[in-house]
mmCIF file with all atom_site columns, C-alpha atoms in Angstrom:
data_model
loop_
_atom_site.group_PDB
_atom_site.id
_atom_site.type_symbol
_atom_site.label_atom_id
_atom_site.label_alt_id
_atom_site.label_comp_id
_atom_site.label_asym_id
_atom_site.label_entity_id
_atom_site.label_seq_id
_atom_site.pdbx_PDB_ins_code
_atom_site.Cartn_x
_atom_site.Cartn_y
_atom_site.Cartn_z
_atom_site.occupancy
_atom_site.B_iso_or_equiv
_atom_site.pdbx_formal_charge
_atom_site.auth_seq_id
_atom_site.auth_comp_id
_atom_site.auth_asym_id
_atom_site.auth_atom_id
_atom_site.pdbx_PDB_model_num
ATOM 1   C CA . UNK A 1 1   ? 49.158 -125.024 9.777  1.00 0.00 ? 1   UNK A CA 1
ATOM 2   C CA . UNK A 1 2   ? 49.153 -121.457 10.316 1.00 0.00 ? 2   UNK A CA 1
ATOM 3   C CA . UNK A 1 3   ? 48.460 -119.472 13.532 1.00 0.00 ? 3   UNK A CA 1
ATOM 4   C CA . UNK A 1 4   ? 47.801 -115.935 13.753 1.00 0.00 ? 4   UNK A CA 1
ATOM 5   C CA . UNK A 1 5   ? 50.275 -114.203 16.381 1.00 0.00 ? 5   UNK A CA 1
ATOM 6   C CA . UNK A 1 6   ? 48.670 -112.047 18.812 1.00 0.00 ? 6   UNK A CA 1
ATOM 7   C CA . UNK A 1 7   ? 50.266 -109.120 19.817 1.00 0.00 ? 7   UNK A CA 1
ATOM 8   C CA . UNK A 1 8   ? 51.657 -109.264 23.464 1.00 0.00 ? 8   UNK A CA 1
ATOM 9   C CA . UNK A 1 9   ? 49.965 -107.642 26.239 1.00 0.00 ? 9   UNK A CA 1
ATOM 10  C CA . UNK A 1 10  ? 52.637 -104.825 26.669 1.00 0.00 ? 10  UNK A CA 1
ATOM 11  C CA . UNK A 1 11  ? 52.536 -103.829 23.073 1.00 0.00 ? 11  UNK A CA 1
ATOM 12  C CA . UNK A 1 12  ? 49.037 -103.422 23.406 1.00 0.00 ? 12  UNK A CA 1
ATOM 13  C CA . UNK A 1 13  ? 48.961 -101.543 26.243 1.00 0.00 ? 13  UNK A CA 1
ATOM 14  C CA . UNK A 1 14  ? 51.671 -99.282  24.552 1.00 0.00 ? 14  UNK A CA 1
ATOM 15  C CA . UNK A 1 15  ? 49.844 -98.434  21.703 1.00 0.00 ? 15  UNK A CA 1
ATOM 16  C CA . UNK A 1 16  ? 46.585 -97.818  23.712 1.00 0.00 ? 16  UNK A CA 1
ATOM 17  C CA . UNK A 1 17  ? 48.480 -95.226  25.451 1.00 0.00 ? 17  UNK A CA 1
ATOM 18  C CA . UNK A 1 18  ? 50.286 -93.627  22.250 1.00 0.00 ? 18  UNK A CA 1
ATOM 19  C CA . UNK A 1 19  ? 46.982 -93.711  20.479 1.00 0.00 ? 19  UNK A CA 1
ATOM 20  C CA . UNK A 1 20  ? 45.217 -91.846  23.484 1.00 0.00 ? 20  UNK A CA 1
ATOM 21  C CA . UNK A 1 21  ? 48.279 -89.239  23.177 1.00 0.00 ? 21  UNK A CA 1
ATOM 22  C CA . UNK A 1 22  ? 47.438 -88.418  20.049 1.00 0.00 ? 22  UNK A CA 1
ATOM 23  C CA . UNK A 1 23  ? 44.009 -88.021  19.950 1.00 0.00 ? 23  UNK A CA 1
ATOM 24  C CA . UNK A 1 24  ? 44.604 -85.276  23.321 1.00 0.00 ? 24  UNK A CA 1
ATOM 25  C CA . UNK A 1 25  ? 47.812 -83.757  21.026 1.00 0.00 ? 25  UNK A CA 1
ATOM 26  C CA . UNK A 1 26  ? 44.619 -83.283  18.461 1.00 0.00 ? 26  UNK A CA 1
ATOM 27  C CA . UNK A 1 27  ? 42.234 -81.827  20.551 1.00 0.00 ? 27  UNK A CA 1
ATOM 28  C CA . UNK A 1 28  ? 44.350 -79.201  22.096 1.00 0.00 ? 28  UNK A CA 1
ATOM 29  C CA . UNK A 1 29  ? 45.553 -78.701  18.792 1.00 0.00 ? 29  UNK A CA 1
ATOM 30  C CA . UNK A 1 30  ? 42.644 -77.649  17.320 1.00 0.00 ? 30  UNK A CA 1
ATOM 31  C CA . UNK A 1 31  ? 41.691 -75.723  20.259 1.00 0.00 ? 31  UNK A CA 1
ATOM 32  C CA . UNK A 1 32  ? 44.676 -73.482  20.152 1.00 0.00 ? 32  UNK A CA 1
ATOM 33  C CA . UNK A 1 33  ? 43.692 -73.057  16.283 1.00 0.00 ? 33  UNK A CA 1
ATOM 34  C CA . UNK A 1 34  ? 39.780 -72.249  17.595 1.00 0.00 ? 34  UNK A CA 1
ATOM 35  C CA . UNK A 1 35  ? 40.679 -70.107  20.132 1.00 0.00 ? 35  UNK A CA 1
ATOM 36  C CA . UNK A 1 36  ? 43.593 -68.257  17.234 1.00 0.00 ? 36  UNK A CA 1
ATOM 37  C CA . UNK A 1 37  ? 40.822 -68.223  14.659 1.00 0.00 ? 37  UNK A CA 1
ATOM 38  C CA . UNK A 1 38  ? 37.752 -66.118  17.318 1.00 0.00 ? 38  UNK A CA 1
ATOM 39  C CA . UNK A 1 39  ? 41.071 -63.824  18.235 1.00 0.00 ? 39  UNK A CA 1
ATOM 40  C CA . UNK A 1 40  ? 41.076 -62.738  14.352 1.00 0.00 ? 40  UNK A CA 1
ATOM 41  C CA . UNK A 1 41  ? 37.582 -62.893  13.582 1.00 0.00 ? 41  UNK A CA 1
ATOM 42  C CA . UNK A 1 42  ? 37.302 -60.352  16.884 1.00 0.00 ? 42  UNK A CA 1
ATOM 43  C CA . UNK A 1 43  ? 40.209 -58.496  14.973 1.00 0.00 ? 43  UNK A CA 1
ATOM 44  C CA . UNK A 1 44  ? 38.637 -58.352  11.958 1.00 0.00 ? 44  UNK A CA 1
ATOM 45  C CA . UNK A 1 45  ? 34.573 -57.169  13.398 1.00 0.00 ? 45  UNK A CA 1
ATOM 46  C CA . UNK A 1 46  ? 36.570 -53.871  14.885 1.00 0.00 ? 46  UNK A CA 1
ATOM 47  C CA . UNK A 1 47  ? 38.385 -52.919  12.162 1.00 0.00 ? 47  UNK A CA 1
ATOM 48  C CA . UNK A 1 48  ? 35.549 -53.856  9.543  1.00 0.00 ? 48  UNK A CA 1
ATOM 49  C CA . UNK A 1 49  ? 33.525 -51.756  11.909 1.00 0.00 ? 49  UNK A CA 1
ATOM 50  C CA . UNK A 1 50  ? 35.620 -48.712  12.196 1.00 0.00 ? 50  UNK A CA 1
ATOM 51  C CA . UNK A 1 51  ? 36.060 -48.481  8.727  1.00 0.00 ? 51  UNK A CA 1
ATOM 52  C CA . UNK A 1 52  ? 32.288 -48.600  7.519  1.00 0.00 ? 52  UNK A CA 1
ATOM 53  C CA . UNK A 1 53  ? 32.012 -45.700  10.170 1.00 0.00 ? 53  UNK A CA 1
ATOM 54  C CA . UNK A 1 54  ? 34.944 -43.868  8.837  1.00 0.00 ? 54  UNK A CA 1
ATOM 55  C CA . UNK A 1 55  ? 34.070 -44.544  5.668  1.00 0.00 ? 55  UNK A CA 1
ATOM 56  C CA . UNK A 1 56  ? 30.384 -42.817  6.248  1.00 0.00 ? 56  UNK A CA 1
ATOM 57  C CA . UNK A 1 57  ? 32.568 -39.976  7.585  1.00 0.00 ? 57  UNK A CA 1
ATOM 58  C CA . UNK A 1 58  ? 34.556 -39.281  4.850  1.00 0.00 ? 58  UNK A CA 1
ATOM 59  C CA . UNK A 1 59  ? 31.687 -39.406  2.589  1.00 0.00 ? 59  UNK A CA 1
ATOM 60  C CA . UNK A 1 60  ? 29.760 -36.830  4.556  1.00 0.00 ? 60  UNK A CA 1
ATOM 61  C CA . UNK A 1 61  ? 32.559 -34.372  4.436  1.00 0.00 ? 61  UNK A CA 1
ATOM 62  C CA . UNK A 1 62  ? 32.507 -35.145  0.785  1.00 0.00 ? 62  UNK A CA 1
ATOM 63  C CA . UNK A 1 63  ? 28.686 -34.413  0.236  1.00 0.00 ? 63  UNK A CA 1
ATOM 64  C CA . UNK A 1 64  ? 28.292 -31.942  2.850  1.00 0.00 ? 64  UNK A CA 1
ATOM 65  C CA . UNK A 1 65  ? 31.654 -30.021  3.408  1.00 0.00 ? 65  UNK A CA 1
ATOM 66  C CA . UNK A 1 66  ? 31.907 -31.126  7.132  1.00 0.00 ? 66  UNK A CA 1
ATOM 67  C CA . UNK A 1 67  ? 32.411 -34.178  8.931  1.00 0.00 ? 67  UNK A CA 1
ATOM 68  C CA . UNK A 1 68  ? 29.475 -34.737  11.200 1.00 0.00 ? 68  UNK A CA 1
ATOM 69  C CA . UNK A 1 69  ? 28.768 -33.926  14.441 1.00 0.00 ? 69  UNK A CA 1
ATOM 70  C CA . UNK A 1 70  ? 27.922 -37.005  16.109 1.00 0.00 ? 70  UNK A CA 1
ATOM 71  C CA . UNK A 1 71  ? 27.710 -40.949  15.275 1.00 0.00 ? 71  UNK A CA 1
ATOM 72  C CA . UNK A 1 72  ? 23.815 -40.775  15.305 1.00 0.00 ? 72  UNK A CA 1
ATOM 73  C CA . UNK A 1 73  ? 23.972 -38.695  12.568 1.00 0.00 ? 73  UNK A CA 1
ATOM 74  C CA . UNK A 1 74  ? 25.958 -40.962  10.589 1.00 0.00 ? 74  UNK A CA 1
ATOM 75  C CA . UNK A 1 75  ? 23.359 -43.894  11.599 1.00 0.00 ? 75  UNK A CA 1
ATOM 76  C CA . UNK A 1 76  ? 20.154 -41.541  10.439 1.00 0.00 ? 76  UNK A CA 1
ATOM 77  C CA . UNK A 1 77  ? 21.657 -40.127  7.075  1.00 0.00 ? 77  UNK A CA 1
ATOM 78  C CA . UNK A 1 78  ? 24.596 -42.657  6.083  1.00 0.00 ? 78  UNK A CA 1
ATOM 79  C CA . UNK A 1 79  ? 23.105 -46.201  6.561  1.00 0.00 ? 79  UNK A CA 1
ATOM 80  C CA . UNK A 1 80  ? 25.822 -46.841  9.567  1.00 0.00 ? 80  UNK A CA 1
ATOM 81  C CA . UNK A 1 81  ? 24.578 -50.030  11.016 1.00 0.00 ? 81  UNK A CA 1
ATOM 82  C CA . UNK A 1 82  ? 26.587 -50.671  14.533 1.00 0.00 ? 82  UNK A CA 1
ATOM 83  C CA . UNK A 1 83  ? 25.705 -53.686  17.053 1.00 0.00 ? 83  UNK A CA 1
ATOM 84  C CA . UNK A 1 84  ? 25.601 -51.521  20.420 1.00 0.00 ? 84  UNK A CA 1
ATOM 85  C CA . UNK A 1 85  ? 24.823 -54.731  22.502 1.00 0.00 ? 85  UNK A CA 1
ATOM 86  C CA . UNK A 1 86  ? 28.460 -55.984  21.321 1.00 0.00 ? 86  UNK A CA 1
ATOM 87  C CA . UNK A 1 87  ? 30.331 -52.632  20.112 1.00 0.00 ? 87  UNK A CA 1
ATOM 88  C CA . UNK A 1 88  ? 30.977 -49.830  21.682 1.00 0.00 ? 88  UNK A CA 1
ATOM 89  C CA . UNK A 1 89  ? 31.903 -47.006  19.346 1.00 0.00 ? 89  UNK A CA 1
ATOM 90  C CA . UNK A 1 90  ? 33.762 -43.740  20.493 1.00 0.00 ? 90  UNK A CA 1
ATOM 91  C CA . UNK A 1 91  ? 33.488 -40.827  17.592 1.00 0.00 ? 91  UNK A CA 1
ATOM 92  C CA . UNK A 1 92  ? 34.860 -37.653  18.856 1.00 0.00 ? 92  UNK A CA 1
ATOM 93  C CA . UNK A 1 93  ? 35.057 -34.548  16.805 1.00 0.00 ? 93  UNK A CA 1
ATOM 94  C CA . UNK A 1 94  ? 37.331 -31.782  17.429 1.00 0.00 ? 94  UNK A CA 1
ATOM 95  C CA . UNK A 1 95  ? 36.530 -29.447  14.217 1.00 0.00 ? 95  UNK A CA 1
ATOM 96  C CA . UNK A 1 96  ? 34.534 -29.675  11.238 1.00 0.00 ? 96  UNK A CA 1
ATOM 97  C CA . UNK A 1 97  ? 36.887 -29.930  9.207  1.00 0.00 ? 97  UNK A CA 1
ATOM 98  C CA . UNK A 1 98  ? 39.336 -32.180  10.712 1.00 0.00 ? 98  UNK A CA 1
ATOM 99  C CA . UNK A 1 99  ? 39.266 -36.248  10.501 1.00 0.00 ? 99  UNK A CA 1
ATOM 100 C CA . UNK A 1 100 ? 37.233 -37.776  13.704 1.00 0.00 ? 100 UNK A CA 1
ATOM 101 C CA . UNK A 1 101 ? 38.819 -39.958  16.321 1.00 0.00 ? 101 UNK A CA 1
ATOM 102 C CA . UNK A 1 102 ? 37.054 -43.334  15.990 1.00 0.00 ? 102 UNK A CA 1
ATOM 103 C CA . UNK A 1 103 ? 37.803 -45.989  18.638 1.00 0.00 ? 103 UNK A CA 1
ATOM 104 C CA . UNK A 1 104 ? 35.864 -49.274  18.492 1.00 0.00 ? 104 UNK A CA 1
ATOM 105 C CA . UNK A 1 105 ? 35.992 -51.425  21.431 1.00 0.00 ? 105 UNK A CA 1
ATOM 106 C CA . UNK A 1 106 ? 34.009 -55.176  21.659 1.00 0.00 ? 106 UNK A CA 1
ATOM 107 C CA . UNK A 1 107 ? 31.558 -55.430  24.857 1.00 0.00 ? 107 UNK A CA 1
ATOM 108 C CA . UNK A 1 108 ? 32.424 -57.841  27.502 1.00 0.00 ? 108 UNK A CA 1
ATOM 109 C CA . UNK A 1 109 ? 30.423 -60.901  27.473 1.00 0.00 ? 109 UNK A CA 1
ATOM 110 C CA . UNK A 1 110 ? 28.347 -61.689  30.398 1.00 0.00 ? 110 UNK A CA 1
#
């Protein structure tokens, strides 16, 4: 006749433990890779967003011989769409005819 063997207690108990490891090895895993991934989606939102301003800039020097005055201007006349409750743009001017400084910078959440 044939019986079944049943695992001992201790092995049991091991594998409980090793199985419990790896599902916490898991879930800190894949939140280090959540926390990497929002870091470079962040990343990407400034530097998508500086360029669609710069980009507007450089086309209004193209069109009208000077790069604008202010970032208003670009939103009125160049379609510039910017966030302001999560970006905070800096567009500084120093001629009109010399590239802008553009700094983007992502609000703080509260």
């Amino acid at each position: 006749m044939y019986h079944e063997k049943r695992a001992k207690p201790r092995t049991r108990f091991l594998l409980a433990v090793l199985a419990l490891l790896c599902a916490a090895a898991l879930f800190w895993g894949g939140a280090a890779l959540w926390q990497n991934a929002q870091s470079s989606m962040r990343s990407q939102a400034l530097q998508s967003m500086r360029s669609a301003v710069m980009d507007a800039a450089v086309q209004c020097y193209v069109l009208e011989g000077a790069y604008p005055r202010s970032l208003a201007y670009l939103e009125e006349n160049y379609g510039v769409q910017i966030n302001h409750s999560r970006f905070i743009v800096s567009y500084e001017v120093y001629a009109s005819n010399q590239t802008p400084e553009i700094a983007v910078f992502e609000r703080q959440a509260q």
